[in-house]
Amino acid sequence: MANGGIERFLGGSLLSVLVRLLFISLLVGAGMAFLGLSPASLVESALNFLRSLGDLGFGTLRQVGGWVIAGAIVVVPLWLIGRLFAGKR
């Protein structure tokens, strides 16, 4: 990929993207600290959620899988259309 292709993929120059990500990460981290959340608690909550799915059985997994597929039917084409139009800029 040429340098222009990387910049197009990232949405700007590498340095500007890193600065934006750093700033957004700072804001999100401050918000999480304000709410009393930590990365460890988020991971623990996600693991507890997965365990509870397993405890409820495969019927729940099938239902959640259906939700994912139903959402993907809407989200993936919209994402693809957005990427196609973003490439024309």
mmCIF file of N, CA and C in Angstrom:
data_model
loop_
_atom_site.group_PDB
_atom_site.id
_atom_site.type_symbol
_atom_site.label_atom_id
_atom_site.label_comp_id
_atom_site.label_asym_id
_atom_site.label_seq_id
_atom_site.Cartn_x
_atom_site.Cartn_y
_atom_site.Cartn_z
ATOM 1 N N MET A 1 0.842 -1.162 0.000
ATOM 2 C CA MET A 1 0.000 0.000 0.000
ATOM 3 C C MET A 1 0.894 1.234 0.000
ATOM 4 N N ALA A 2 0.626 2.169 -0.852
ATOM 5 C CA ALA A 2 1.394 3.397 -0.905
ATOM 6 C C ALA A 2 1.062 4.263 0.299
ATOM 7 N N ASN A 3 1.899 5.262 0.542
ATOM 8 C CA ASN A 3 1.696 6.142 1.688
ATOM 9 C C ASN A 3 0.330 6.811 1.633
ATOM 10 N N GLY A 4 -0.116 7.228 0.446
ATOM 11 C CA GLY A 4 -1.436 7.834 0.306
ATOM 12 C C GLY A 4 -2.542 6.858 0.662
ATOM 13 N N GLY A 5 -2.349 5.574 0.351
ATOM 14 C CA GLY A 5 -3.341 4.562 0.688
ATOM 15 C C GLY A 5 -3.470 4.375 2.186
ATOM 16 N N ILE A 6 -2.328 4.446 2.878
ATOM 17 C CA ILE A 6 -2.355 4.316 4.342
ATOM 18 C C ILE A 6 -3.063 5.516 4.949
ATOM 19 N N GLU A 7 -2.754 6.712 4.462
ATOM 20 C CA GLU A 7 -3.416 7.907 4.974
ATOM 21 C C GLU A 7 -4.908 7.862 4.700
ATOM 22 N N ARG A 8 -5.295 7.377 3.546
ATOM 23 C CA ARG A 8 -6.714 7.260 3.216
ATOM 24 C C ARG A 8 -7.388 6.269 4.154
ATOM 25 N N PHE A 9 -6.702 5.162 4.422
ATOM 26 C CA PHE A 9 -7.262 4.151 5.313
ATOM 27 C C PHE A 9 -7.415 4.696 6.729
ATOM 28 N N LEU A 10 -6.392 5.416 7.212
ATOM 29 C CA LEU A 10 -6.417 5.936 8.576
ATOM 30 C C LEU A 10 -7.342 7.129 8.725
ATOM 31 N N GLY A 11 -7.590 7.850 7.639
ATOM 32 C CA GLY A 11 -8.419 9.046 7.710
ATOM 33 C C GLY A 11 -7.604 10.303 7.934
ATOM 34 N N GLY A 12 -6.335 10.260 7.618
ATOM 35 C CA GLY A 12 -5.445 11.410 7.787
ATOM 36 C C GLY A 12 -4.029 10.926 7.958
ATOM 37 N N SER A 13 -3.145 11.869 8.245
ATOM 38 C CA SER A 13 -1.753 11.482 8.452
ATOM 39 C C SER A 13 -1.628 10.693 9.746
ATOM 40 N N LEU A 14 -0.606 9.881 9.831
ATOM 41 C CA LEU A 14 -0.408 9.019 10.994
ATOM 42 C C LEU A 14 -0.317 9.840 12.272
ATOM 43 N N LEU A 15 0.429 10.937 12.239
ATOM 44 C CA LEU A 15 0.601 11.761 13.435
ATOM 45 C C LEU A 15 -0.728 12.381 13.877
ATOM 46 N N SER A 16 -1.500 12.913 12.925
ATOM 47 C CA SER A 16 -2.769 13.541 13.316
ATOM 48 C C SER A 16 -3.753 12.505 13.857
ATOM 49 N N VAL A 17 -3.745 11.311 13.287
ATOM 50 C CA VAL A 17 -4.630 10.254 13.786
ATOM 51 C C VAL A 17 -4.202 9.845 15.187
ATOM 52 N N LEU A 18 -2.901 9.717 15.425
ATOM 53 C CA LEU A 18 -2.418 9.361 16.761
ATOM 54 C C LEU A 18 -2.786 10.422 17.792
ATOM 55 N N VAL A 19 -2.663 11.697 17.416
ATOM 56 C CA VAL A 19 -3.017 12.778 18.340
ATOM 57 C C VAL A 19 -4.512 12.743 18.646
ATOM 58 N N ARG A 20 -5.348 12.552 17.622
ATOM 59 C CA ARG A 20 -6.799 12.466 17.845
ATOM 60 C C ARG A 20 -7.148 11.280 18.733
ATOM 61 N N LEU A 21 -6.534 10.124 18.463
ATOM 62 C CA LEU A 21 -6.810 8.938 19.269
ATOM 63 C C LEU A 21 -6.359 9.137 20.710
ATOM 64 N N LEU A 22 -5.223 9.784 20.902
ATOM 65 C CA LEU A 22 -4.736 10.074 22.247
ATOM 66 C C LEU A 22 -5.710 10.977 22.989
ATOM 67 N N PHE A 23 -6.191 12.021 22.340
ATOM 68 C CA PHE A 23 -7.125 12.947 22.961
ATOM 69 C C PHE A 23 -8.453 12.266 23.292
ATOM 70 N N ILE A 24 -8.989 11.492 22.363
ATOM 71 C CA ILE A 24 -10.252 10.780 22.598
ATOM 72 C C ILE A 24 -10.068 9.754 23.710
ATOM 73 N N SER A 25 -8.919 9.068 23.726
ATOM 74 C CA SER A 25 -8.646 8.097 24.781
ATOM 75 C C SER A 25 -8.593 8.774 26.143
ATOM 76 N N LEU A 26 -8.008 9.963 26.193
ATOM 77 C CA LEU A 26 -7.961 10.718 27.434
ATOM 78 C C LEU A 26 -9.364 11.065 27.910
ATOM 79 N N LEU A 27 -10.216 11.536 26.998
ATOM 80 C CA LEU A 27 -11.585 11.886 27.371
ATOM 81 C C LEU A 27 -12.371 10.664 27.839
ATOM 82 N N VAL A 28 -12.248 9.558 27.110
ATOM 83 C CA VAL A 28 -12.963 8.338 27.486
ATOM 84 C C VAL A 28 -12.451 7.819 28.821
ATOM 85 N N GLY A 29 -11.143 7.833 29.018
ATOM 86 C CA GLY A 29 -10.568 7.388 30.283
ATOM 87 C C GLY A 29 -11.036 8.242 31.443
ATOM 88 N N ALA A 30 -11.101 9.556 31.248
ATOM 89 C CA ALA A 30 -11.589 10.445 32.305
ATOM 90 C C ALA A 30 -13.061 10.169 32.592
ATOM 91 N N GLY A 31 -13.838 9.955 31.550
ATOM 92 C CA GLY A 31 -15.253 9.628 31.741
ATOM 93 C C GLY A 31 -15.435 8.313 32.477
ATOM 94 N N MET A 32 -14.628 7.323 32.126
ATOM 95 C CA MET A 32 -14.705 6.037 32.812
ATOM 96 C C MET A 32 -14.319 6.185 34.280
ATOM 97 N N ALA A 33 -13.277 6.979 34.557
ATOM 98 C CA ALA A 33 -12.872 7.201 35.945
ATOM 99 C C ALA A 33 -13.975 7.925 36.712
ATOM 100 N N PHE A 34 -14.624 8.891 36.077
ATOM 101 C CA PHE A 34 -15.725 9.620 36.703
ATOM 102 C C PHE A 34 -16.866 8.679 37.052
ATOM 103 N N LEU A 35 -17.135 7.701 36.178
ATOM 104 C CA LEU A 35 -18.211 6.736 36.415
ATOM 105 C C LEU A 35 -17.776 5.570 37.291
ATOM 106 N N GLY A 36 -16.498 5.531 37.660
ATOM 107 C CA GLY A 36 -16.005 4.461 38.520
ATOM 108 C C GLY A 36 -15.760 3.158 37.774
ATOM 109 N N LEU A 37 -15.536 3.256 36.478
ATOM 110 C CA LEU A 37 -15.268 2.067 35.670
ATOM 111 C C LEU A 37 -13.770 1.923 35.441
ATOM 112 N N SER A 38 -13.348 0.698 35.288
ATOM 113 C CA SER A 38 -11.955 0.440 34.949
ATOM 114 C C SER A 38 -11.930 -0.605 33.836
ATOM 115 N N PRO A 39 -10.831 -0.674 33.091
ATOM 116 C CA PRO A 39 -10.747 -1.707 32.050
ATOM 117 C C PRO A 39 -10.921 -3.106 32.621
ATOM 118 N N ALA A 40 -10.376 -3.344 33.809
ATOM 119 C CA ALA A 40 -10.507 -4.668 34.419
ATOM 120 C C ALA A 40 -11.967 -4.985 34.725
ATOM 121 N N SER A 41 -12.716 -3.994 35.207
ATOM 122 C CA SER A 41 -14.129 -4.253 35.509
ATOM 123 C C SER A 41 -14.925 -4.480 34.232
ATOM 124 N N LEU A 42 -14.555 -3.792 33.149
ATOM 125 C CA LEU A 42 -15.247 -4.022 31.875
ATOM 126 C C LEU A 42 -14.983 -5.426 31.352
ATOM 127 N N VAL A 43 -13.733 -5.874 31.444
ATOM 128 C CA VAL A 43 -13.404 -7.231 31.003
ATOM 129 C C VAL A 43 -14.115 -8.249 31.879
ATOM 130 N N GLU A 44 -14.121 -8.003 33.179
ATOM 131 C CA GLU A 44 -14.805 -8.915 34.094
ATOM 132 C C GLU A 44 -16.299 -8.979 33.795
ATOM 133 N N SER A 45 -16.907 -7.837 33.497
ATOM 134 C CA SER A 45 -18.327 -7.813 33.143
ATOM 135 C C SER A 45 -18.588 -8.577 31.855
ATOM 136 N N ALA A 46 -17.706 -8.416 30.874
ATOM 137 C CA ALA A 46 -17.868 -9.139 29.615
ATOM 138 C C ALA A 46 -17.740 -10.645 29.839
ATOM 139 N N LEU A 47 -16.779 -11.051 30.663
ATOM 140 C CA LEU A 47 -16.626 -12.478 30.954
ATOM 141 C C LEU A 47 -17.833 -13.027 31.709
ATOM 142 N N ASN A 48 -18.349 -12.241 32.660
ATOM 143 C CA ASN A 48 -19.550 -12.668 33.374
ATOM 144 C C ASN A 48 -20.736 -12.808 32.420
ATOM 145 N N PHE A 49 -20.838 -11.890 31.465
ATOM 146 C CA PHE A 49 -21.907 -11.971 30.469
ATOM 147 C C PHE A 49 -21.789 -13.245 29.643
ATOM 148 N N LEU A 50 -20.564 -13.558 29.204
ATOM 149 C CA LEU A 50 -20.357 -14.781 28.419
ATOM 150 C C LEU A 50 -20.659 -16.027 29.245
ATOM 151 N N ARG A 51 -20.261 -16.004 30.527
ATOM 152 C CA ARG A 51 -20.574 -17.139 31.402
ATOM 153 C C ARG A 51 -22.086 -17.295 31.563
ATOM 154 N N SER A 52 -22.785 -16.186 31.725
ATOM 155 C CA SER A 52 -24.236 -16.270 31.892
ATOM 156 C C SER A 52 -24.904 -16.776 30.617
ATOM 157 N N LEU A 53 -24.345 -16.423 29.470
ATOM 158 C CA LEU A 53 -24.875 -16.977 28.216
ATOM 159 C C LEU A 53 -24.712 -18.489 28.193
ATOM 160 N N GLY A 54 -23.553 -18.944 28.625
ATOM 161 C CA GLY A 54 -23.319 -20.385 28.682
ATOM 162 C C GLY A 54 -24.236 -21.063 29.679
ATOM 163 N N ASP A 55 -24.494 -20.397 30.805
ATOM 164 C CA ASP A 55 -25.387 -20.965 31.813
ATOM 165 C C ASP A 55 -26.820 -21.063 31.311
ATOM 166 N N LEU A 56 -27.229 -20.127 30.506
ATOM 167 C CA LEU A 56 -28.593 -20.143 29.989
ATOM 168 C C LEU A 56 -28.788 -21.170 28.876
ATOM 169 N N GLY A 57 -27.711 -21.628 28.313
ATOM 170 C CA GLY A 57 -27.809 -22.657 27.283
ATOM 171 C C GLY A 57 -27.636 -22.099 25.887
ATOM 172 N N PHE A 58 -27.652 -23.023 24.947
ATOM 173 C CA PHE A 58 -27.393 -22.655 23.564
ATOM 174 C C PHE A 58 -28.573 -21.948 22.914
ATOM 175 N N GLY A 59 -29.754 -22.041 23.502
ATOM 176 C CA GLY A 59 -30.896 -21.311 22.966
ATOM 177 C C GLY A 59 -30.661 -19.814 22.994
ATOM 178 N N THR A 60 -30.040 -19.363 24.073
ATOM 179 C CA THR A 60 -29.720 -17.945 24.189
ATOM 180 C C THR A 60 -28.681 -17.558 23.146
ATOM 181 N N LEU A 61 -27.679 -18.409 22.970
ATOM 182 C CA LEU A 61 -26.660 -18.118 21.957
ATOM 183 C C LEU A 61 -27.278 -18.042 20.569
ATOM 184 N N ARG A 62 -28.226 -18.923 20.303
ATOM 185 C CA ARG A 62 -28.907 -18.898 19.015
ATOM 186 C C ARG A 62 -29.681 -17.592 18.860
ATOM 187 N N GLN A 63 -30.339 -17.156 19.948
ATOM 188 C CA GLN A 63 -31.095 -15.911 19.904
ATOM 189 C C GLN A 63 -30.164 -14.713 19.700
ATOM 190 N N VAL A 64 -29.062 -14.675 20.435
ATOM 191 C CA VAL A 64 -28.102 -13.581 20.280
ATOM 192 C C VAL A 64 -27.490 -13.619 18.878
ATOM 193 N N GLY A 65 -27.201 -14.812 18.387
ATOM 194 C CA GLY A 65 -26.689 -14.939 17.020
ATOM 195 C C GLY A 65 -27.682 -14.390 16.005
ATOM 196 N N GLY A 66 -28.963 -14.632 16.254
ATOM 197 C CA GLY A 66 -29.996 -14.075 15.379
ATOM 198 C C GLY A 66 -29.997 -12.563 15.415
ATOM 199 N N TRP A 67 -29.808 -12.001 16.619
ATOM 200 C CA TRP A 67 -29.733 -10.541 16.724
ATOM 201 C C TRP A 67 -28.538 -10.003 15.952
ATOM 202 N N VAL A 68 -27.407 -10.702 16.070
ATOM 203 C CA VAL A 68 -26.197 -10.261 15.363
ATOM 204 C C VAL A 68 -26.426 -10.306 13.857
ATOM 205 N N ILE A 69 -27.015 -11.381 13.383
ATOM 206 C CA ILE A 69 -27.262 -11.508 11.940
ATOM 207 C C ILE A 69 -28.255 -10.451 11.478
ATOM 208 N N ALA A 70 -29.326 -10.247 12.248
ATOM 209 C CA ALA A 70 -30.311 -9.229 11.874
ATOM 210 C C ALA A 70 -29.675 -7.846 11.838
ATOM 211 N N GLY A 71 -28.849 -7.541 12.825
ATOM 212 C CA GLY A 71 -28.165 -6.253 12.837
ATOM 213 C C GLY A 71 -27.176 -6.123 11.691
ATOM 214 N N ALA A 72 -26.479 -7.222 11.392
ATOM 215 C CA ALA A 72 -25.486 -7.195 10.313
ATOM 216 C C ALA A 72 -26.142 -6.969 8.961
ATOM 217 N N ILE A 73 -27.366 -7.445 8.802
ATOM 218 C CA ILE A 73 -28.081 -7.239 7.541
ATOM 219 C C ILE A 73 -28.281 -5.755 7.287
ATOM 220 N N VAL A 74 -28.421 -4.975 8.346
ATOM 221 C CA VAL A 74 -28.588 -3.532 8.202
ATOM 222 C C VAL A 74 -27.244 -2.818 8.234
ATOM 223 N N VAL A 75 -26.394 -3.190 9.178
ATOM 224 C CA VAL A 75 -25.162 -2.433 9.434
ATOM 225 C C VAL A 75 -24.126 -2.619 8.326
ATOM 226 N N VAL A 76 -23.906 -3.839 7.886
ATOM 227 C CA VAL A 76 -22.833 -4.093 6.910
ATOM 228 C C VAL A 76 -23.079 -3.369 5.580
ATOM 229 N N PRO A 77 -24.281 -3.424 5.003
ATOM 230 C CA PRO A 77 -24.473 -2.652 3.765
ATOM 231 C C PRO A 77 -24.312 -1.146 3.974
ATOM 232 N N LEU A 78 -24.801 -0.618 5.106
ATOM 233 C CA LEU A 78 -24.627 0.813 5.364
ATOM 234 C C LEU A 78 -23.155 1.167 5.513
ATOM 235 N N TRP A 79 -22.401 0.305 6.187
ATOM 236 C CA TRP A 79 -20.966 0.538 6.327
ATOM 237 C C TRP A 79 -20.288 0.512 4.962
ATOM 238 N N LEU A 80 -20.643 -0.481 4.156
ATOM 239 C CA LEU A 80 -20.044 -0.604 2.836
ATOM 240 C C LEU A 80 -20.366 0.610 1.973
ATOM 241 N N ILE A 81 -21.610 1.075 1.989
ATOM 242 C CA ILE A 81 -21.994 2.258 1.224
ATOM 243 C C ILE A 81 -21.220 3.475 1.737
ATOM 244 N N GLY A 82 -21.106 3.590 3.050
ATOM 245 C CA GLY A 82 -20.336 4.701 3.620
ATOM 246 C C GLY A 82 -18.883 4.677 3.189
ATOM 247 N N ARG A 83 -18.283 3.497 3.177
ATOM 248 C CA ARG A 83 -16.877 3.388 2.753
ATOM 249 C C ARG A 83 -16.732 3.708 1.272
ATOM 250 N N LEU A 84 -17.699 3.275 0.461
ATOM 251 C CA LEU A 84 -17.620 3.561 -0.970
ATOM 252 C C LEU A 84 -17.716 5.057 -1.234
ATOM 253 N N PHE A 85 -18.631 5.742 -0.548
ATOM 254 C CA PHE A 85 -18.758 7.180 -0.742
ATOM 255 C C PHE A 85 -17.600 7.946 -0.116
ATOM 256 N N ALA A 86 -17.033 7.426 0.959
ATOM 257 C CA ALA A 86 -15.887 8.081 1.586
ATOM 258 C C ALA A 86 -14.671 7.983 0.664
ATOM 259 N N GLY A 87 -14.579 6.934 -0.121
ATOM 260 C CA GLY A 87 -13.457 6.776 -1.029
ATOM 261 C C GLY A 87 -13.489 7.740 -2.193
ATOM 262 N N LYS A 88 -14.640 8.339 -2.478
ATOM 263 C CA LYS A 88 -14.775 9.246 -3.606
ATOM 264 C C LYS A 88 -14.353 10.672 -3.260
ATOM 265 N N ARG A 89 -14.047 10.939 -1.970
ATOM 266 C CA ARG A 89 -13.643 12.295 -1.574
ATOM 267 C C ARG A 89 -12.284 12.626 -2.053
#
